[in-house]
GROMACS .gro file of C-alpha atoms in nm:
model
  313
    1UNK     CA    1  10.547  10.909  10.093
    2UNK     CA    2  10.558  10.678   9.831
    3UNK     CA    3  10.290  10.483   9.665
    4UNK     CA    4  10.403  10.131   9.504
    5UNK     CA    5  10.147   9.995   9.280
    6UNK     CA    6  10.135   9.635   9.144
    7UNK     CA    7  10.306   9.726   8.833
    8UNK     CA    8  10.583   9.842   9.035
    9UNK     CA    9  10.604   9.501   9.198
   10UNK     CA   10  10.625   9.275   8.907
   11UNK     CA   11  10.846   9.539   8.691
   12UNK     CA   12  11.137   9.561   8.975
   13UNK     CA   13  11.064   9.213   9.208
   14UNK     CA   14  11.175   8.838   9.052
   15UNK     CA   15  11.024   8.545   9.210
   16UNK     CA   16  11.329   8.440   9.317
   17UNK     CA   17  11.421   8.834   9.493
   18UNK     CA   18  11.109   8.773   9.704
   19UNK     CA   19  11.183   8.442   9.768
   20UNK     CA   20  11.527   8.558   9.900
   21UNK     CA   21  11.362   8.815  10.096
   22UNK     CA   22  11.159   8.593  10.277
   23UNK     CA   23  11.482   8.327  10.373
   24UNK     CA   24  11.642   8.629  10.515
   25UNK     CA   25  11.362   8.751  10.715
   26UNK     CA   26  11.251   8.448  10.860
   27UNK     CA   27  11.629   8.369  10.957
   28UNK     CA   28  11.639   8.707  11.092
   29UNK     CA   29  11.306   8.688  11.291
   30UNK     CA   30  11.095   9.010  11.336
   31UNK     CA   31  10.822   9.138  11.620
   32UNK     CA   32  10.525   8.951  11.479
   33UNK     CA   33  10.228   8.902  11.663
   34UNK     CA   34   9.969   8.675  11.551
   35UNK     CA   35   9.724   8.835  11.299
   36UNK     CA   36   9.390   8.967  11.349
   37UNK     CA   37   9.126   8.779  11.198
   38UNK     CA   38   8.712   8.885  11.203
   39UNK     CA   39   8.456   8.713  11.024
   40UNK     CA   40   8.231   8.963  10.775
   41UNK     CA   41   7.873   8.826  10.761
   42UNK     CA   42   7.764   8.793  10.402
   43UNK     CA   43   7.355   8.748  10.365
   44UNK     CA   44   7.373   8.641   9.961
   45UNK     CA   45   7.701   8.457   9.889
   46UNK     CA   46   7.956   8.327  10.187
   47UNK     CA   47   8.113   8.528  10.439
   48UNK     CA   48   8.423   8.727  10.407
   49UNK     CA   49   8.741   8.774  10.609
   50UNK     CA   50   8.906   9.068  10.760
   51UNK     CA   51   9.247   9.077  10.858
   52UNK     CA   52   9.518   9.276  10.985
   53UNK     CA   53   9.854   9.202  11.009
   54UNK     CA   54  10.109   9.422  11.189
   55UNK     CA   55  10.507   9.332  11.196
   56UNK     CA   56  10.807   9.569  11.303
   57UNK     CA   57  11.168   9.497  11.393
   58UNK     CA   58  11.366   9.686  11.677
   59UNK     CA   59  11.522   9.982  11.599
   60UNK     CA   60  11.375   9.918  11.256
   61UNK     CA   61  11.070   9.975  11.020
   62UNK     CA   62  10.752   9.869  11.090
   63UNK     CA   63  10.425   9.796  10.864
   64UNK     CA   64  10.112   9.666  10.902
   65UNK     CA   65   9.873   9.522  10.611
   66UNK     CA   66   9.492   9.592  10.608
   67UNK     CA   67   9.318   9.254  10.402
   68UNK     CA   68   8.993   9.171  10.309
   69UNK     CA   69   8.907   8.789  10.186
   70UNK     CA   70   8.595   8.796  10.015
   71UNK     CA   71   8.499   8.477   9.859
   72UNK     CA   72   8.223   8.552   9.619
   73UNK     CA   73   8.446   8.744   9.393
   74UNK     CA   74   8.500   8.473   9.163
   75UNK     CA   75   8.136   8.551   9.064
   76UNK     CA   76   8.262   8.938   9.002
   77UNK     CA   77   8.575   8.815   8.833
   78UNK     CA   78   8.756   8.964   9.071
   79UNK     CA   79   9.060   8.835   9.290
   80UNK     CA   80   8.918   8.660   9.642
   81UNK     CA   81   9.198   8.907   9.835
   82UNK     CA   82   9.260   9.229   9.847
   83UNK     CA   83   9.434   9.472  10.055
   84UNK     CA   84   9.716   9.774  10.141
   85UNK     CA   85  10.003   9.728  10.313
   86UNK     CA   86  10.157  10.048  10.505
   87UNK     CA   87  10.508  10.080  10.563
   88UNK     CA   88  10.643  10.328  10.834
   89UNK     CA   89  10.979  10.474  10.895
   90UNK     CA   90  11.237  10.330  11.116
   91UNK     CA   91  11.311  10.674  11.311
   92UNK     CA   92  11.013  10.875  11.319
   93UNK     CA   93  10.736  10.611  11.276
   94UNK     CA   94  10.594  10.804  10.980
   95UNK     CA   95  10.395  10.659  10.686
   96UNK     CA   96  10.682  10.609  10.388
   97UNK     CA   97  10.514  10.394  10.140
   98UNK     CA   98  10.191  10.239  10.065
   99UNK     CA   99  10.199   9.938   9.855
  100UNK     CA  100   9.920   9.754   9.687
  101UNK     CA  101   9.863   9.484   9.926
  102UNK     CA  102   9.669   9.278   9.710
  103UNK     CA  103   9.944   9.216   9.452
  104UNK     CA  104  10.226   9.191   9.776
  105UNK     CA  105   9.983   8.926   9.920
  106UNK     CA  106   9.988   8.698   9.631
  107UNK     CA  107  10.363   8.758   9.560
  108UNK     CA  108  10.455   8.683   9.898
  109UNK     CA  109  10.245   8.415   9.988
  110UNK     CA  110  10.366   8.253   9.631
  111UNK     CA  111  10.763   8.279   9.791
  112UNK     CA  112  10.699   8.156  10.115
  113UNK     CA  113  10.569   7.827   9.920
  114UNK     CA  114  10.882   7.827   9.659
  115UNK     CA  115  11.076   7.856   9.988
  116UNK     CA  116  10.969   7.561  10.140
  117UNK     CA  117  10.995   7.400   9.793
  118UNK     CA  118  11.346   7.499   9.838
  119UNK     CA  119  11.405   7.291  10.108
  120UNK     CA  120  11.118   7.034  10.037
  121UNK     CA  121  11.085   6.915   9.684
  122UNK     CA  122  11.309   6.714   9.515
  123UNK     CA  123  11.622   6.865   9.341
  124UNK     CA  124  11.470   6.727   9.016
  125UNK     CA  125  11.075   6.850   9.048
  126UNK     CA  126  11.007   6.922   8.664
  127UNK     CA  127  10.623   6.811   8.693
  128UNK     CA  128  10.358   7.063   8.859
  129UNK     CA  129  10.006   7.059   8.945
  130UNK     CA  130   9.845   7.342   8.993
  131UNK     CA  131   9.518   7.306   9.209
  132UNK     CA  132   9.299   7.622   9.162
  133UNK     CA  133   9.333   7.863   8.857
  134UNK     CA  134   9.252   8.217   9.076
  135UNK     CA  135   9.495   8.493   9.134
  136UNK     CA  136   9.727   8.295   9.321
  137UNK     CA  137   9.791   8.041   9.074
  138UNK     CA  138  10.013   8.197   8.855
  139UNK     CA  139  10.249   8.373   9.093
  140UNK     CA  140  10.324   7.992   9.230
  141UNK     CA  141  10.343   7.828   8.924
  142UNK     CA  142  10.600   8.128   8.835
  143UNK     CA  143  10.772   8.124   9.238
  144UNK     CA  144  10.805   7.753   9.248
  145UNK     CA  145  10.991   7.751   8.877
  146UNK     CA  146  11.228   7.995   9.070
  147UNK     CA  147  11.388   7.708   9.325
  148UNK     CA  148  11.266   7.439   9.111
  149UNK     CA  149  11.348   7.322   8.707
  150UNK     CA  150  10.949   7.314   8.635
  151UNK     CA  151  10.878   7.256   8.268
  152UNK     CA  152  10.517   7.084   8.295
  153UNK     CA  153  10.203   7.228   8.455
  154UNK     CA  154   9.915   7.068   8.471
  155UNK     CA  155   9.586   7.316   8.576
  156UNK     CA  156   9.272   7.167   8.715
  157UNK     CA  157   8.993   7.392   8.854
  158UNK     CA  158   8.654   7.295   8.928
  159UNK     CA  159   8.550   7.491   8.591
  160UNK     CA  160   8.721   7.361   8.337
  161UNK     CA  161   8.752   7.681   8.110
  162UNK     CA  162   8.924   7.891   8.381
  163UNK     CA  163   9.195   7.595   8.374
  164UNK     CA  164   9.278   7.568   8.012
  165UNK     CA  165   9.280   7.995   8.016
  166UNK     CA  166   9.567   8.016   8.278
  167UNK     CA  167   9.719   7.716   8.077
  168UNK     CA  168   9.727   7.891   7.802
  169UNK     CA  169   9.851   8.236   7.961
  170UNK     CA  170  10.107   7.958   8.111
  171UNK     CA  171  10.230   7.855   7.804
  172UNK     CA  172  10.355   8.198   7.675
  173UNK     CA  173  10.531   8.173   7.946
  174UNK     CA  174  10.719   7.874   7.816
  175UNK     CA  175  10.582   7.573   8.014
  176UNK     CA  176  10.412   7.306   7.876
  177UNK     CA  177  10.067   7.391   8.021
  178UNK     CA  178   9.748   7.219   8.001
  179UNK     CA  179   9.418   7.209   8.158
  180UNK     CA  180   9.258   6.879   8.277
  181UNK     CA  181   8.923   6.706   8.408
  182UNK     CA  182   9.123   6.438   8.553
  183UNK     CA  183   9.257   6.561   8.894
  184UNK     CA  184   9.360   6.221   9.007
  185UNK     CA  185   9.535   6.136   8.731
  186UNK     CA  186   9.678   6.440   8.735
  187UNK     CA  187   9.862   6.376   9.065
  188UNK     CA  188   9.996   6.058   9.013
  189UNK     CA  189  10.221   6.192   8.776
  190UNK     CA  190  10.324   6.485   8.970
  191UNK     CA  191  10.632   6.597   9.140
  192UNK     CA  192  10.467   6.875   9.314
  193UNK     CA  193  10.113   6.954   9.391
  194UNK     CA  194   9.998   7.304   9.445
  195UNK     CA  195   9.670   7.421   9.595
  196UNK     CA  196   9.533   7.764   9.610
  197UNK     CA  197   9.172   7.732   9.686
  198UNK     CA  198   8.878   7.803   9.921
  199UNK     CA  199   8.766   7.452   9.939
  200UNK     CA  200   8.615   7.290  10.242
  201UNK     CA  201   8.619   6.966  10.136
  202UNK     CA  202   8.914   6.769  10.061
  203UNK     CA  203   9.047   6.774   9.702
  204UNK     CA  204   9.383   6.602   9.728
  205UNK     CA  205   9.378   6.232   9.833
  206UNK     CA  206   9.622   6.083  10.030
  207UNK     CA  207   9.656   5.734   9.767
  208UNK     CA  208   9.727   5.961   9.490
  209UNK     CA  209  10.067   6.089   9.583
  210UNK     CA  210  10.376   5.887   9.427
  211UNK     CA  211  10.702   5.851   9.639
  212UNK     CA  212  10.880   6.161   9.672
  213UNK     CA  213  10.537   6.409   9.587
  214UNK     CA  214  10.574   6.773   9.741
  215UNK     CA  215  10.222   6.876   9.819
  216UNK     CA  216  10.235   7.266   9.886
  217UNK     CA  217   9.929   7.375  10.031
  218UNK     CA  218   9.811   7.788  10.025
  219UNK     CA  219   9.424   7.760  10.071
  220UNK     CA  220   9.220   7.648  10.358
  221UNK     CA  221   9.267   7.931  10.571
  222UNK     CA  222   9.018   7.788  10.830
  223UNK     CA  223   8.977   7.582  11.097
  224UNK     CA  224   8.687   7.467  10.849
  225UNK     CA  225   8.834   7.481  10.518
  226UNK     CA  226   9.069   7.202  10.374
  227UNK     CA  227   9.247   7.103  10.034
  228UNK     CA  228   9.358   6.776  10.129
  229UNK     CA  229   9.245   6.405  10.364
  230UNK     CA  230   9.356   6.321  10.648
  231UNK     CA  231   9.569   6.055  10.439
  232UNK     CA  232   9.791   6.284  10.293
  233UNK     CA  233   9.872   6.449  10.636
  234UNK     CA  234   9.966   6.094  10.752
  235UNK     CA  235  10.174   5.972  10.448
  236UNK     CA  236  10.410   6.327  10.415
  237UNK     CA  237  10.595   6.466  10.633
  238UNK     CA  238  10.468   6.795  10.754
  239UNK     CA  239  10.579   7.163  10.764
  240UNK     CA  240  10.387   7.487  10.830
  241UNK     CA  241  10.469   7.865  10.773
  242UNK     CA  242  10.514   7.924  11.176
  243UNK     CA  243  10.403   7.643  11.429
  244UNK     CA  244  10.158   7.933  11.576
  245UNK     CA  245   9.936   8.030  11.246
  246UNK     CA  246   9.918   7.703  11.072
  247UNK     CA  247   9.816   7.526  11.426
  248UNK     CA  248   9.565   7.739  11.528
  249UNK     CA  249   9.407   7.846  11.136
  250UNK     CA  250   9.509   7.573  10.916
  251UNK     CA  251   9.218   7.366  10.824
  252UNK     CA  252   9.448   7.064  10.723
  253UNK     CA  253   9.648   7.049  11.023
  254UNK     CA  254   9.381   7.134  11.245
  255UNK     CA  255   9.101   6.919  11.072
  256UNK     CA  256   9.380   6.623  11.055
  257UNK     CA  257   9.485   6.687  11.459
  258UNK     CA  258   9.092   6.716  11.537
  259UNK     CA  259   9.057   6.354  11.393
  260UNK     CA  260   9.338   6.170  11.563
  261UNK     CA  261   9.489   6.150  11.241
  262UNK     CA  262   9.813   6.309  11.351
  263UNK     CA  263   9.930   6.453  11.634
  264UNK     CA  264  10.088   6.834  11.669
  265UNK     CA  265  10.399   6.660  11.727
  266UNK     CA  266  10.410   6.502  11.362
  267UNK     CA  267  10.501   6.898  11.257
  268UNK     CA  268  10.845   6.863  11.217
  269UNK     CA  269  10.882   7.243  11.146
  270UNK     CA  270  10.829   7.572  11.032
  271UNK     CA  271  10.992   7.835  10.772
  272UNK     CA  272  11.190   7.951  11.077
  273UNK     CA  273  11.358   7.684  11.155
  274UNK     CA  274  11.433   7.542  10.807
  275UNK     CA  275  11.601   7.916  10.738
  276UNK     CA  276  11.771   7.912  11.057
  277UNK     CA  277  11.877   7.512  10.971
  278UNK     CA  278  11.741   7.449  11.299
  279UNK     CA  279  11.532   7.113  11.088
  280UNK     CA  280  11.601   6.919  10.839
  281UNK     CA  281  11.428   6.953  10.513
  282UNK     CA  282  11.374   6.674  10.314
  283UNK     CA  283  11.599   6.366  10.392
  284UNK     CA  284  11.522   6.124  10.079
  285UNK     CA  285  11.392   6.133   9.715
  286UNK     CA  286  11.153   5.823   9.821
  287UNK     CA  287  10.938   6.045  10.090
  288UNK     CA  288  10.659   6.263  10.044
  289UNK     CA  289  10.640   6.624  10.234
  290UNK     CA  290  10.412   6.876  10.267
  291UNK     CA  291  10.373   7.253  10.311
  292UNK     CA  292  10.048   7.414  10.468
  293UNK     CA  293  10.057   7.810  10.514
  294UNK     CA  294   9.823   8.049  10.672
  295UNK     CA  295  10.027   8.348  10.617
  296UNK     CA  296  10.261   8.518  10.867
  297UNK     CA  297  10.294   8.874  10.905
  298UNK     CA  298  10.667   8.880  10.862
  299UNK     CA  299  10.642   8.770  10.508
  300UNK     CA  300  10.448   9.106  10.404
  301UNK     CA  301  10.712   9.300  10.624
  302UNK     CA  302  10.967   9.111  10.468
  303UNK     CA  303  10.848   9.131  10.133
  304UNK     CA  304  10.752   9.544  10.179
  305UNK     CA  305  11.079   9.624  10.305
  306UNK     CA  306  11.232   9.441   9.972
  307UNK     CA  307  10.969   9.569   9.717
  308UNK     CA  308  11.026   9.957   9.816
  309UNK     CA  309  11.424   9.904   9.831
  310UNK     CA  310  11.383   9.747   9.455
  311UNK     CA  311  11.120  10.043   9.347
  312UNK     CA  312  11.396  10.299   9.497
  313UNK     CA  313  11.659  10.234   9.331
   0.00000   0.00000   0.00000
C-alpha cells in the first residue's frame, strides 16, 4: 500500500493537472452519493464537523475520505480541515494508497473553483481578491492563476497581519500581492472575488461587484453560514458544484432561496453540466457570475485517482 503525503502532492500535481482531473471526472460522472455530515459539539470554542465522503466508479476504484472541520484551529494555528483519504483497488477492493486528505482537500476544492473560473470568469481576469487568508487561500490564488492570467491579488482577512503575511508569501510567488483594510474597495476593482471562510454573516455585498465580476465562493458550508447578501445572488448568475450539495448545504444558496431572494430555478448549473457542455458558461463580458461549492465526493476520487497515478510514475 502506498502512503502519499502532502509533499508528494505539491512535488508531482500542478494546479492546472488537478484542475484537468476534475473536468474529466465530472464529464465522466462517478457513483457518488451525497456525503455524510455530523455535527461535533464543542463546549469552549464552536462546534466542529465530521464528514465522510465515499465515491467509486463501476468496474473501477473506489475511495472514501474521512474529514474533520474544526473551526477553532485558527486559535492553534492550525488548518480548519483535516483529513485521509483511502483509495482501494479496482479488482480486489483492497486498501492501495492512503493520501493526506487534508492537503487533497484544499488542492481539490481549489480546482473545482479554477474550473468553474474556466468557464466563468472573463478571458481577461488579471485582478483577484482573495477573501480569507487560511489554508485554502493560497491553493486558489495559485488554481485560479492556472485558467486565468492573474497578476494582482489583493488579501483581506478580518486580521490584518495574517493578510499582508500570505501577501507577502504571494509575492515570491510573482504576483503583485498586498494586504488591505478596505474590503469594499477592494472589490470594486476586482475581476474575481474569492472567499474561503467560515463566516456567518455576509462579507461580500451585492453593490460592490462591477460588470463582468466572478465571485467564487468556497466557505459557508452551512445552511447557516454565508460569505455573501442576498444581492449578489440576485445580480450574478449562479452555478454550484452539483445541484444536490450546494442546494441542500450551501448557506448562500440556501440562505438566498430561504428569503425569496431567488428561486432554485435561478441555478443555471452545476460542474457537471458545464464539463459535459450540457450549460452555457458565461455568455458576456458585461455580466456577473458566481460559483458556490460545498464539495462533492467525486472531486477527492477524482483528484486521488490523479495524485497516486502522478506519485507512481
Amino acid at each position: 500500500m502506498r502512503f502519499v503525503s502532502a509533499e508528494d502532492i505539491d512535488k508531482f500535481v500542478s494546479p492546472r493537472d488537478l484542475v484537468e482531473a476534475l473536468r474529466d471526472g465530472f464529464a465522466q460522472g462517478c457513483e457518488a452519493p451525497l456525503r455524510s455530515h455530523f455535527n461535533m459539539e464543542r463546549s469552549n470554542e464552536d462546534d466542529a464537523t465530521f464528514l465522510i465522503m465515499p465515491a467509486w466508479q463501476k468496474d473501477g476504484a473506489a475511495g472514501v475520505k474521512v474529514a474533520a472541520v474544526v473551526p477553532g484551529n485558527s486559535a492553534r494555528n492550525l488548518p480548519a480541515v483535516s483529513g485521509t483519504y483511502i483509495l482501494l483497488d479496482a479488482v480486489t477492493g483492497q486498501p492501495s494508497a492512503v493520501i493526506d486528505g487534508t492537503k487533497l482537500t484544499t488542492r481539490r476544492t481549489a480546482a473545482a473553483s479554477a474550473l468553474a473560473a474556466d468557464y466563468l470568469a472573463r478571458k481577461d481576469t488579471t485582478d483577484m481578491v482573495m477573501v480569507g487568508s487560511g489554508a485554502m487561500a493560497p491553493q486558489l490564488i495559485r488554481a485560479h492563476a492556472s485558467v486565468r492570467p492573474i497578476k494582482n491579488v489583493t488579501i483581506w482577512n478580518r486580521n490584518g497581519d495574517k493578510a499582508n503575511k500570505l501577501a507577502g508569501e504571494i509575492a515570491e510567488l510573482g504576483f503583485n500581492a498586498t494586504g488591505t483594510d478596505d474590503l469594499e474597495g477592494a472589490c470594486k476593482a476586482a475581476d474575481l472575488i474569492s472567499c474561503a471562510t467560515l463566516s456567518t454573516e455576509p462579507l461580500v455585498r451585492g453593490d460592490w461587484l462591477r460588470d463582468g465580476t466572478h465571485v467564487d465562493l468556497v466557505g459557508a458550508f452551512k445552511p447557516t453560514m454565508r460569505e455573501t447578501d442576498d444581492a449578489v445572488m440576485k445580480k450574478c448568475r449562479i452555478y454550484v458544484d452539483s445541484f444536490e450539495g450546494a442546494s441542500a448545504e450551501g448557506g448562500d444558496v440556501v440562505q438566498a432561496i430561504d428569503s425569496g431572494a431567488i428561486a432554485k430555478s435561478d441555478i443555471i448549473g452545476d460542474l457537471f453540466g458545464l464539463t459535459r457542455g450540457e450549460v452555457k458558461g458565461r455568455e458576456s463580458d458585461g455580466e456577473c457570475t458566481v460559483f458556490k461549492s460545498v464539495g462533492h465526493s467525486l472531486e477527492d476520487f477524482a483528484a486521488a485517482v490523479a495524485v497516486v497515478k502522478a506519485v507512481g510514475k
